[in-house]
XYZ file of C-alpha atoms in Angstrom:
651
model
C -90.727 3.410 55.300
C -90.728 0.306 53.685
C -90.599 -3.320 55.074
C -87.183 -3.472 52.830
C -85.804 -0.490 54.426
C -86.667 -1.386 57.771
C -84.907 -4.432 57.971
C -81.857 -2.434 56.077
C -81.442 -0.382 58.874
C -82.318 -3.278 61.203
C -79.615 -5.166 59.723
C -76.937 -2.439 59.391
C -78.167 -0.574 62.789
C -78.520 -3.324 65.221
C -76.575 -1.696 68.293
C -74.736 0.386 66.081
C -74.013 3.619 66.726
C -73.728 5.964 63.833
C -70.957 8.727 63.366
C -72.752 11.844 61.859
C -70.908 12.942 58.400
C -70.550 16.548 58.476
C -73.791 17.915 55.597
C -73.011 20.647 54.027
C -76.502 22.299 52.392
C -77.295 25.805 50.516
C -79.680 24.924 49.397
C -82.399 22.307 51.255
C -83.177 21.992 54.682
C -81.904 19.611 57.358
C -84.185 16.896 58.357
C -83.495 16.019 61.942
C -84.512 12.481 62.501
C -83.496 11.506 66.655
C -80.213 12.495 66.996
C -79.367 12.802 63.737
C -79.364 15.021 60.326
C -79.962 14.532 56.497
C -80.115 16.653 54.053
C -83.844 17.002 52.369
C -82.705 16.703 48.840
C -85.968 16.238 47.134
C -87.037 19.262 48.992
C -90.544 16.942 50.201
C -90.114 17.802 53.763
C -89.704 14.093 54.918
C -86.319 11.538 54.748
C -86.247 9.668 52.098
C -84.063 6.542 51.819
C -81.433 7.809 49.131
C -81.298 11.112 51.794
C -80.329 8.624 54.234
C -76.829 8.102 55.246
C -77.465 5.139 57.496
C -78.581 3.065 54.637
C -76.374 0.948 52.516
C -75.208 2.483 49.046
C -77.504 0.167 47.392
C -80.008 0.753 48.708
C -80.090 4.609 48.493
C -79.159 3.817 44.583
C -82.582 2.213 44.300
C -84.387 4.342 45.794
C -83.331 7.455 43.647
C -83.312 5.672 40.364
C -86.732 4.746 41.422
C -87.589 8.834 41.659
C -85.963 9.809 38.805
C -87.429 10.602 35.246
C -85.985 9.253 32.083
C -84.559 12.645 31.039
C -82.905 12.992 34.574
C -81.451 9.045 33.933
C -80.274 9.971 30.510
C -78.211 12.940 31.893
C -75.913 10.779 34.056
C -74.824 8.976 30.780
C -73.016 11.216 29.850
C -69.613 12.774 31.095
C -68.958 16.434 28.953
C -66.491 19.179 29.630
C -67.054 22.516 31.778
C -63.195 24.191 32.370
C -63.125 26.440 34.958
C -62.190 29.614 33.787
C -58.785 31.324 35.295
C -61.045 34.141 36.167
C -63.290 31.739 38.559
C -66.640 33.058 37.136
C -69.605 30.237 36.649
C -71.018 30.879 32.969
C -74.667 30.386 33.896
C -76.154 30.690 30.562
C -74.969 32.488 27.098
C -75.930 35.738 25.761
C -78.288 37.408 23.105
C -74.615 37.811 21.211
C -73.437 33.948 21.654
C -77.029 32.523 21.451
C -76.908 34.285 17.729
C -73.563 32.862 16.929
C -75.104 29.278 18.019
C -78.577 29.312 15.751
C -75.834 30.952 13.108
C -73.696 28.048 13.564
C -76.714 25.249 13.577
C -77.442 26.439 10.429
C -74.284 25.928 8.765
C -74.159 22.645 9.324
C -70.284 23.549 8.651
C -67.878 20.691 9.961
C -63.988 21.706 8.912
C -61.901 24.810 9.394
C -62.196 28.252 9.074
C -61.481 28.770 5.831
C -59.259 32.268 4.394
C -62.526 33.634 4.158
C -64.166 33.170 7.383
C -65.867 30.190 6.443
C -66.771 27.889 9.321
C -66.597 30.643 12.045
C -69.802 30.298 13.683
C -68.509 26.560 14.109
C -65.598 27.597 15.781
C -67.684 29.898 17.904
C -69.295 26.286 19.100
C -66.198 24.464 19.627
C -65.188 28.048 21.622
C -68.320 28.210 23.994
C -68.826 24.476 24.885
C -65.191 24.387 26.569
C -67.084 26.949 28.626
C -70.307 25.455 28.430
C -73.125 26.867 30.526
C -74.859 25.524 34.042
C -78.062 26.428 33.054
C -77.854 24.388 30.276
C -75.623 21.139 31.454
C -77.347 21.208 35.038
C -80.032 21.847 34.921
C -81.635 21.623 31.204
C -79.567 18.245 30.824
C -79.182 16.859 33.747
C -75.240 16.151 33.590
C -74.087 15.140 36.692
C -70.637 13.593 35.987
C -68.214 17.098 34.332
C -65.108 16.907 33.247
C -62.798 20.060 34.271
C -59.800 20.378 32.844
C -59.661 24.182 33.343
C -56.801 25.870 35.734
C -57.365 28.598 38.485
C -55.897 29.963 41.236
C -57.007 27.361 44.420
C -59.641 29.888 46.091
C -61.142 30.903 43.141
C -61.488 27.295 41.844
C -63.010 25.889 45.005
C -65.648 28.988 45.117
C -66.597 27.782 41.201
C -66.694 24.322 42.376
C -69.126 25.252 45.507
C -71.303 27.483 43.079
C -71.809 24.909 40.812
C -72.752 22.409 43.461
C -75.221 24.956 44.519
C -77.129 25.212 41.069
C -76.892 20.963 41.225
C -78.456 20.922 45.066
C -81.405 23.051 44.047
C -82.361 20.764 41.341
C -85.091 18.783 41.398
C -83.432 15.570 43.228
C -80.405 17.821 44.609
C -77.621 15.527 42.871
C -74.426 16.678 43.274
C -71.812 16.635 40.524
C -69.124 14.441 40.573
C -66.298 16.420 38.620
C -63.156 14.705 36.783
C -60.104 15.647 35.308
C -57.420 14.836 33.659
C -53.881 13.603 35.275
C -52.432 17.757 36.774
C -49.624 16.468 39.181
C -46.409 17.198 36.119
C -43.618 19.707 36.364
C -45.714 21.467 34.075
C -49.419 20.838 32.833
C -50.398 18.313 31.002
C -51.524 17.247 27.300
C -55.182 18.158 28.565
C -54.530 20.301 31.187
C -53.346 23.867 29.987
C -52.330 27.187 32.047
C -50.302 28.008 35.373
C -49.727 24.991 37.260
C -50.952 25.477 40.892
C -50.777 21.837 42.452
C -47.594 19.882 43.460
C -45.389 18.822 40.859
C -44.255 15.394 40.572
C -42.435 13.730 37.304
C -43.853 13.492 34.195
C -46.368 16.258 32.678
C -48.955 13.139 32.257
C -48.588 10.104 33.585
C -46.668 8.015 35.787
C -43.790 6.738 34.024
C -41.404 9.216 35.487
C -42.532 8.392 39.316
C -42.054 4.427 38.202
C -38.573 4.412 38.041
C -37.955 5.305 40.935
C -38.824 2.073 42.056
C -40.441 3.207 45.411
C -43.963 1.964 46.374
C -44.101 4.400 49.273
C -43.618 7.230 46.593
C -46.185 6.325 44.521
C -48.286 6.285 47.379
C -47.682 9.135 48.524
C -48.308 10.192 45.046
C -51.631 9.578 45.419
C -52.535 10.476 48.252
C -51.071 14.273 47.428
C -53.153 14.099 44.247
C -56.373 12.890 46.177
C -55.553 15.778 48.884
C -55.104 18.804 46.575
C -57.947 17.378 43.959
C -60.620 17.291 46.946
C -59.530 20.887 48.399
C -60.611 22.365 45.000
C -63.712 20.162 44.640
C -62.656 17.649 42.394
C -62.885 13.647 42.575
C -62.358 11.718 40.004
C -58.624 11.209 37.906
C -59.023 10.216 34.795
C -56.631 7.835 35.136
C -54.028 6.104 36.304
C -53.004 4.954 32.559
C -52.570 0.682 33.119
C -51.398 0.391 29.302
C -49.047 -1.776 29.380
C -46.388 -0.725 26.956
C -45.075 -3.421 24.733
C -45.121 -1.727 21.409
C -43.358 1.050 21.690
C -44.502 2.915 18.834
C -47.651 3.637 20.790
C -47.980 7.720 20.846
C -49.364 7.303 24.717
C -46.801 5.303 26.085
C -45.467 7.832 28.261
C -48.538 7.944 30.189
C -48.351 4.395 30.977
C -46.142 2.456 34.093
C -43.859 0.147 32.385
C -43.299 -2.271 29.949
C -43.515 -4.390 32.534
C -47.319 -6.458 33.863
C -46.038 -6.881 37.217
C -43.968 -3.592 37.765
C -47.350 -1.628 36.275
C -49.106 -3.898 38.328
C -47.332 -3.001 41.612
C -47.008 0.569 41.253
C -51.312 0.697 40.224
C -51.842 -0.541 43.688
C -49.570 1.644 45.649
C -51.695 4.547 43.829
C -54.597 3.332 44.791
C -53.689 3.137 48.140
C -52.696 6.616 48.037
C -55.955 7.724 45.880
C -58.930 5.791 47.434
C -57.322 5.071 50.783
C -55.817 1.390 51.318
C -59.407 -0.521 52.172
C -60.979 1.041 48.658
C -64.007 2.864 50.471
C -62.686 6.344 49.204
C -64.840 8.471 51.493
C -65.120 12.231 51.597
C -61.099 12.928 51.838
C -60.182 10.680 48.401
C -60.724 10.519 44.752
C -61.942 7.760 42.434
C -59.640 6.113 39.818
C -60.883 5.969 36.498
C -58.657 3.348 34.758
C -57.683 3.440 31.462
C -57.523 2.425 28.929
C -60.278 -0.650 28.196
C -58.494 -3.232 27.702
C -55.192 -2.041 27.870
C -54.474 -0.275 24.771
C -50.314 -0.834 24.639
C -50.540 -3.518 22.029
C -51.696 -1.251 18.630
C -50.837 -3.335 15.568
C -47.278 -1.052 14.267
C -47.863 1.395 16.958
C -51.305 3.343 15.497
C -54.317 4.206 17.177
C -56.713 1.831 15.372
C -56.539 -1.680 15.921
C -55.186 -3.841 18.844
C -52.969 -7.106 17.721
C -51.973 -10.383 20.190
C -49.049 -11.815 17.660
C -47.286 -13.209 20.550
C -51.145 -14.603 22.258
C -50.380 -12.741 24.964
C -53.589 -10.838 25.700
C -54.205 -11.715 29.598
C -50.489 -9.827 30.128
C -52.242 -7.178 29.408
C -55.539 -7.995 32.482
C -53.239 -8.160 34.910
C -53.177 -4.388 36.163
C -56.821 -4.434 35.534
C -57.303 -7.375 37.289
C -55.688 -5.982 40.177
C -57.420 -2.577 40.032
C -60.603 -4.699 40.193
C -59.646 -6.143 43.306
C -59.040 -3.058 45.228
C -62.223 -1.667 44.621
C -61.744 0.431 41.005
C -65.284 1.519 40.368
C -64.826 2.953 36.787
C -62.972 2.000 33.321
C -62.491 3.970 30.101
C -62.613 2.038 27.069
C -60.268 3.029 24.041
C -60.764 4.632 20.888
C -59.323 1.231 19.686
C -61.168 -2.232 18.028
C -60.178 -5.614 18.886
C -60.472 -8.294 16.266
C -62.533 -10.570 18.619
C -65.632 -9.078 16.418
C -64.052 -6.283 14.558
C -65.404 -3.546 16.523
C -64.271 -0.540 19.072
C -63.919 -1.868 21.903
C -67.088 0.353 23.074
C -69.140 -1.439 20.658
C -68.489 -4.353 21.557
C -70.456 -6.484 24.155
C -67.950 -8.956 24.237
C -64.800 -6.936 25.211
C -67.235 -4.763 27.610
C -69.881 -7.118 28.870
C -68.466 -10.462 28.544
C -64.543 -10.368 29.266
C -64.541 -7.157 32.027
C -67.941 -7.591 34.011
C -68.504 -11.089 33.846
C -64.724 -12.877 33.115
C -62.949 -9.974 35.572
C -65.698 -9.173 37.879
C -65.733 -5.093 37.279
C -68.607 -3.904 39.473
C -68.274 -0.238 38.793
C -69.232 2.085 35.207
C -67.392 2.133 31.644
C -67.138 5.068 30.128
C -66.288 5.818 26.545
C -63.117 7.656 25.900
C -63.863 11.489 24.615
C -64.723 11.320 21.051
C -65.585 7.870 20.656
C -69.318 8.055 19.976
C -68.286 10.290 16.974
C -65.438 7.983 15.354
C -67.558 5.428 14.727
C -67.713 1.332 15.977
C -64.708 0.893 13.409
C -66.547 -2.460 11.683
C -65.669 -2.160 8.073
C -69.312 -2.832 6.921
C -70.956 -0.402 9.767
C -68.339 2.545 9.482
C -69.380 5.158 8.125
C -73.400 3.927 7.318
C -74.035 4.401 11.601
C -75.829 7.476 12.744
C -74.261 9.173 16.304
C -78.059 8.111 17.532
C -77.064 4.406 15.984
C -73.537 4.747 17.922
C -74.847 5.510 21.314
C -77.758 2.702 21.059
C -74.233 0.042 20.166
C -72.265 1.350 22.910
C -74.772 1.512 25.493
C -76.225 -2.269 24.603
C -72.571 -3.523 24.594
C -72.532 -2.306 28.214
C -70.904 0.436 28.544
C -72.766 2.940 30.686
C -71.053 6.721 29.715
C -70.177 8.145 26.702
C -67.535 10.763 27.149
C -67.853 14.290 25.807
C -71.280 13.820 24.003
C -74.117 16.202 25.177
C -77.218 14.964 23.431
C -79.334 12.762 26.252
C -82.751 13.220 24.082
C -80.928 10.590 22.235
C -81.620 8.028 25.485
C -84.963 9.077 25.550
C -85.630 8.926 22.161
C -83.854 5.270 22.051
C -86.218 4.173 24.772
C -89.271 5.159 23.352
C -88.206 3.760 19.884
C -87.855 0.427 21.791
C -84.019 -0.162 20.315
C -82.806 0.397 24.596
C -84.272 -0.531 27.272
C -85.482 1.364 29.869
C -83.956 -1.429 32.371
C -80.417 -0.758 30.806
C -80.640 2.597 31.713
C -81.339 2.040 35.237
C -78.189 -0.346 35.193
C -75.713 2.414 33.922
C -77.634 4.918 36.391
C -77.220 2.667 39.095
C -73.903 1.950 38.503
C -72.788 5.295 38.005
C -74.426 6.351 40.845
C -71.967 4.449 43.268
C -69.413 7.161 42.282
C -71.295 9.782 43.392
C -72.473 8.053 46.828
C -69.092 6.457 47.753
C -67.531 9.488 47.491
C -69.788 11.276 50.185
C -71.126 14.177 47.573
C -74.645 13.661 49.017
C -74.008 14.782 52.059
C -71.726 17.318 51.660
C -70.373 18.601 48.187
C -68.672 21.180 48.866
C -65.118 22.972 49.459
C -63.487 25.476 51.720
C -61.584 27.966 49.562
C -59.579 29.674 52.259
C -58.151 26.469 53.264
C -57.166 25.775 49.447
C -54.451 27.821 48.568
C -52.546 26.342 51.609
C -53.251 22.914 50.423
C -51.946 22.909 46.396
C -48.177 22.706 46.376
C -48.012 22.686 50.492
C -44.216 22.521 51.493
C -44.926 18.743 52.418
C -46.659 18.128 49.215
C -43.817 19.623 47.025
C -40.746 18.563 48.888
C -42.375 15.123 48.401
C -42.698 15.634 44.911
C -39.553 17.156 43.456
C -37.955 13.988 45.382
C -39.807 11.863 43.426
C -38.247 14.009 40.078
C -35.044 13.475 41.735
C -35.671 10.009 41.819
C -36.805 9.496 38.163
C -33.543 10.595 36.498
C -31.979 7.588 35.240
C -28.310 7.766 34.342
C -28.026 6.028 31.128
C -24.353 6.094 30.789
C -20.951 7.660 32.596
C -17.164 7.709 31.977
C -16.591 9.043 35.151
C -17.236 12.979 33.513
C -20.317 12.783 36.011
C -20.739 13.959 38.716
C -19.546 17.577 37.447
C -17.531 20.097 40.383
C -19.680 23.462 40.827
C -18.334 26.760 39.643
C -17.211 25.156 36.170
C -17.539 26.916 32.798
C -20.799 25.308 31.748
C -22.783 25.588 28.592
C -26.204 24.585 28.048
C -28.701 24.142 25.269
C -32.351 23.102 26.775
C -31.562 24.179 30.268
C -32.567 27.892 31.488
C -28.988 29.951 31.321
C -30.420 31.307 35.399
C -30.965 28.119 36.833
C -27.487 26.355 35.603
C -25.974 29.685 36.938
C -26.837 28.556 40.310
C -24.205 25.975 39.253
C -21.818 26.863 37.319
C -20.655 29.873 35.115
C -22.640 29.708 32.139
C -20.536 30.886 28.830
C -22.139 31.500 25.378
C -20.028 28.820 23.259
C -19.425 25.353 23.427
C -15.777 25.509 23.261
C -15.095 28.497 26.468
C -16.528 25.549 28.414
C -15.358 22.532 30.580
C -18.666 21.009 30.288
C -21.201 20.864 27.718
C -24.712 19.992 29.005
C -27.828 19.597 26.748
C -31.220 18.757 27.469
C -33.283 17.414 24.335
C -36.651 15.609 23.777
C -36.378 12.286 21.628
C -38.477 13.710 18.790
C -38.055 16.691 16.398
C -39.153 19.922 17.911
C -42.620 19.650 15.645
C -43.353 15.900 16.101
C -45.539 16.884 19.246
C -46.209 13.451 21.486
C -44.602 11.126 19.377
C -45.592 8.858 17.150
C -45.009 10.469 14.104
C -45.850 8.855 10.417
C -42.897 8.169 8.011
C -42.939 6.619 4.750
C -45.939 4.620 4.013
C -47.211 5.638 6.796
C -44.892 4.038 9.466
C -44.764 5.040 12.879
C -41.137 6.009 13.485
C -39.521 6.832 16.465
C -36.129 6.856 15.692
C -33.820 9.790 17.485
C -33.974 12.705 15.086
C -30.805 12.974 12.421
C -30.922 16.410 13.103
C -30.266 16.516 16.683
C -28.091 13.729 16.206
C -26.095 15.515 13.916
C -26.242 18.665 16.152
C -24.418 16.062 19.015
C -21.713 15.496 16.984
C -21.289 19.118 15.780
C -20.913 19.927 20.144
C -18.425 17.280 20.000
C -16.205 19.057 18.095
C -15.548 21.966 20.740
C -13.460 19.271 22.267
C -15.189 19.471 25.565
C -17.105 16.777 27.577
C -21.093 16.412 26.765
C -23.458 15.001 28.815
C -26.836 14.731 27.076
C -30.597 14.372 29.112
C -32.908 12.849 26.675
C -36.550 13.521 27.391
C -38.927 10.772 25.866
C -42.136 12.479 24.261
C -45.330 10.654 23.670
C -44.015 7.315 22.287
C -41.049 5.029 23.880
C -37.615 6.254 21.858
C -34.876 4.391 20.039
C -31.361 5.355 20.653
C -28.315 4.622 18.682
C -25.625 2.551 20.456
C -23.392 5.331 19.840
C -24.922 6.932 22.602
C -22.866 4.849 24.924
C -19.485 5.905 22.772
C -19.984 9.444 21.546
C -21.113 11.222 24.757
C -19.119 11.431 27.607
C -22.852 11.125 30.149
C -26.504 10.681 29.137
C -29.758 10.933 31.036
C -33.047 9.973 30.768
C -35.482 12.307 32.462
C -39.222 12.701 32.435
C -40.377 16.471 32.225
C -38.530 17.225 35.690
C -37.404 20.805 36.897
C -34.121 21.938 35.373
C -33.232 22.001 39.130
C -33.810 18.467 39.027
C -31.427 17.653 36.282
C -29.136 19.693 37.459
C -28.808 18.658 41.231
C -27.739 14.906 39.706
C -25.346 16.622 37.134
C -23.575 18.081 39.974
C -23.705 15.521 42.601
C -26.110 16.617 44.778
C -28.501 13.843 44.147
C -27.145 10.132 43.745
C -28.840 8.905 40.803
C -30.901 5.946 41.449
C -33.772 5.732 38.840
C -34.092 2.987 36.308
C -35.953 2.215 33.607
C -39.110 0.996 33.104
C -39.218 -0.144 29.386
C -36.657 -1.293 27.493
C -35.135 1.420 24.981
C -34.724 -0.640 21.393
C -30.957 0.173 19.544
C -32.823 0.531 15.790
C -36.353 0.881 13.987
C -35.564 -2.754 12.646
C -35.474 -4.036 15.966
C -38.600 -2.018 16.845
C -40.446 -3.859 13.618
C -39.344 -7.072 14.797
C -40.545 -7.351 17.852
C -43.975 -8.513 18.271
C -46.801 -5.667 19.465
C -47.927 -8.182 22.597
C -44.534 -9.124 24.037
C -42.338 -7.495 26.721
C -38.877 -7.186 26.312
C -38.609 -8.695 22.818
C -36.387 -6.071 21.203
C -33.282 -7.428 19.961
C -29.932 -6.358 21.350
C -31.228 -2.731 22.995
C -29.141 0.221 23.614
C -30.611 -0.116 27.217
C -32.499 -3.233 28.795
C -35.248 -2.827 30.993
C -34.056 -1.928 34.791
C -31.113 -0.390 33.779
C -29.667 2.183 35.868
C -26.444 3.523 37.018
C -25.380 5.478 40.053
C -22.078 7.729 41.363
């Protein structure tokens, strides 16, 4: 032991008493030291200071950088995918058959689709096997340590894939566990990134929080969290991708349904509560919470006309946009994604840039935790008219990595690091930085000493009757009731027809005819977009991003008008914010605005059964004029909206 460790535990250990953390090991022996036990990680027979508990994070981080080879170093710089498959099974390495397709592929050198005749298919046969990339490979030939899994399973089976990969991890070399992330899972349904059956608790919104945020209840979105950081752990995962801090002022913006608000302070408020929820209220996280990855670097709500290149400050109104981060900072966020996005500070992604990374969020905001690159960024390019396009990926990584940022998301080629190092264009010091600092994910969140699951317990976790009574209040809750002439709420047993709502669930209802006009209520449930606009966000002429209620469905309104019968219309923002017309306060009798909730949900407030009590967190402009007038920076600039920010009526 050194003289530096010594008076580590000295200092830490005078008179204390420590409380034993449950290890779980399958794969090195316990080292009994007194009355305690470690785990023997480096398999050397003796306790070594990142093996001990006792010490303080940094110092164990020292220790193990200090053991670690380049190659091992390089591997925690990056952050690829591994989906669990629904069948549970690990992929530990490919076969004769896919190996073929691979070397096929390599040699193709084939980029696009598969063309009518085939061409590009051993690509595709790539794309195909890395979302189901192997262990052998990403374990233990790479070293990744960090995984995204965005794969869906049923609870036991994903916690035994979880423990199995752990194993492969513990018998490594060092015994690192993996720290495994995913995207936002907690919707009515899946989300964007998330595909398959749904097994955990279903709150508003598919992905995102904007549903849960008009509800206007801290305690919710605390609770929130800590449901998400309770099911996410019993399957063995750790790390959300998110919450999504964009602060959404242009409402063009194809994400903005992932965000909070419009609002700095409302976003603000409700980031916190999560946290609480997420990495427990003093920000130590511990073995039963998750990490918060925020996102997105450095806040990404302000794209000049709504597009996913460039961030504008017309109004000079960029620190609106710090504020959530500055208060994620403060309660202990330990990791940031940066945007696919440039800034015009230096004309660069903000990856690239060692101003935006470096400059404004380590040393202006005090971040103390890891940056990682959004997925795909390395590829796109640092955006720099004169660089674009002339940069090789092996050029990219050296920019991003010098500008500060310590991850790259999605990449798998760490011979690149090495290779960088050894060319002398990064430094072997930076890499210990982003090692170190990534590093504190995998230590505060008690994967050392025990990484793994139980999967009987699982299946009894994910949508628990607690969990999901808690959530489908908080998709009660969301509904915001736009506008009422006193047609709402609607007496059960009524003729009812619906367009948008499942024909067996209004039936629970009401008696559900087949045309508008045998009715006494008309009730339709529509997204804000045209059935193949996808997120939102959709180019019109020249280009424009336009996001304008469709004509069509519009039109289709005032064709159900004509039965003569009341309509009550749920509108459904996709992807961007929405413009509605004014008429929607004078051509339908009710409107809603719901966020991806249960028919059930709807239907509940439609009938009465729920007071409505939701209101909105952005401001919903009247026209696309308005929407071009207002300035990309600026809250609640939209001239004369159909609704203001906040509103919300109730019965």
């Amino acid at each position: 032991m050194t003289l530096g460790i010594a008076l580590a535990l000295l200092a830490t250990g005078c008179g204390q008493k420590y409380e034993q953390p449950e290890l779980g090991a399958r794969k090195v022996e316990i080292l009994t030291e007194g009355k305690y036990q470690f785990k023997d990680l480096n398999k050397n027979g003796k306790l070594d200071p990142y093996e001990d508990w006792r010490l303080p994070m940094e110092t164990r981080i020292a220790d193990l950088v200090g053991q670690m080879t380049l190659e091992e170093k390089a591997g925690l710089m990056f952050h690829p995918n591994i989906a669990v498959p629904e069948s549970g099974e690990i992929k530990y390495d490919f076969t004769d058959e896919e190996k073929a397709l691979l070397a096929q592929a390599a040699d193709e050198q084939y980029a696009g689709p598969v063309g009518p005749g085939g061409q590009g298919a051993g690509n595709m046969a790539v794309g195909q096997m890395r979302r189901t990339a192997t262990a052998k490979a990403y374990i233990e030939e790479k070293n990744f340590r960090n995984i995204l899994n965005n794969g869906t399973c049923a609870p036991e089976k994903f916690a035994k894939w979880s423990n199995g990969m752990q194993e492969i991890a513990e018998a490594s070399r060092l015994g690192i566990p993996i720290m495994f992330s995913t995207d936002p899972r907690h919707g009515s349904g899946t989300g964007a990134h998330v595909r398959g059956t749904q097994y955990f608790s279903q709150f508003p919104s598919n992905e995102g929080q904007v549903g849960i945020t008009s509800a206007r209840d801290a305690a919710l979105v605390e609770d929130f969290g800590a449901v998400v950081a309770e099911e996410y752990r019993a399957v063995g995962l750790h790390m959300i991708l998110g919450p999504q801090i964009d602060v959404m002022t242009e409402p063009r913006w194809g994400r903005n349904m992932g965000c909070f608000s419009e609002s700095a302070e409302l976003t603000t408020e409700m980031l916190e509560a999560f946290m609480d929820g997420a990495q427990g209220k003093d920000g130590q996280v511990g073995p039963h919470k998750i990490l918060v990855h925020l996102k997105h670097w450095p806040g990404s709500g302000p794209h000049a006309g709504g597009t996913g290149s460039w961030l504008v400050y017309p109004g000079g109104n960029q620190d609106y946009h710090y504020m959530p981060w500055k208060a994620g900072i403060a309660k202990n966020a330990l990791a940031a994604m940066g945007y696919y996005s440039g800034t015009y500070v230096d004309t660069l992604n903000v990856n690239y840039s060692y101003i935006m990374s470096t400059e404004v969020l380590y040393n202006q905001l005090g971040f103390k935790g890891a940056i990682c690159t959004d997925w795909g960024v390395a590829s796109r390019g640092p955006l720099n008219p004169r660089l674009q396009g002339t940069t090789s990926l092996k050029d990219n990584y050296a920019m991003i990595y010098n500008a500060g940022v310590d991850q790259i998301g999605s990449e798998t080629h760490p011979e690149y690091i090495v290779e960088l190092v050894k060319e002398g264009r990064l430094s072997e010091e930076r890499v210990n930085q982003a090692a170190s600092r990534i590093l504190q994910w995998h230590f505060i969140l008690g994967l050392f000493e025990n990484p793994y699951v139980d999967p009987s317990k699982a299946a009894g976790i994910l949508q628990s009757e607690k969990n999901q009574t808690r959530a489908y209040e908080a998709q009660l809750k969301s509904n915001i009731l736009l506008t009422n002439d006193g047609t709402l709420p609607a007496k059960e047993g009524i003729k009812l027809y619906v367009e948008g709502v499942k024909p067996e669930e209004a039936g629970k209802y009401a008696t559900v005819v087949d045309k508008p006009e045998a009715a006494d209520l008309i009730l339709v449930r529509t997204t804000t977009v045209a059935d193949n606009r996808g997120r939102g966000g959709f180019g019109g002429p020249q280009g424009e991003v336009n996001i304008d209620f469709p004509a069509e469905k519009w039109a289709h309104l005032q064709d159900l008008r004509k039965a003569g019968k009341p309509l009550v219309v749920a509108f459904n923002p996709t992807g961007s914010s929405c413009v509605l017309p004014p008429a929607v306060k004078t051509d339908l009798n009710a409107s809603l605005m719901i966020f991806d909730v249960f028919d059930s949900a709807l239907l509940d407030v439609v009938f009465g059964k729920f007071n409505p009590s939701g209101k909105l967190s952005f401001e919903v402009p009247s026209s696309m004029d308005a929407v071009r007038a207002q300035k990309e920076d600026i809250p609640f600039d939209s001239k004369d909206p159909t609704f203001a920010f906040g509103h919300g009526l109730s019965y």
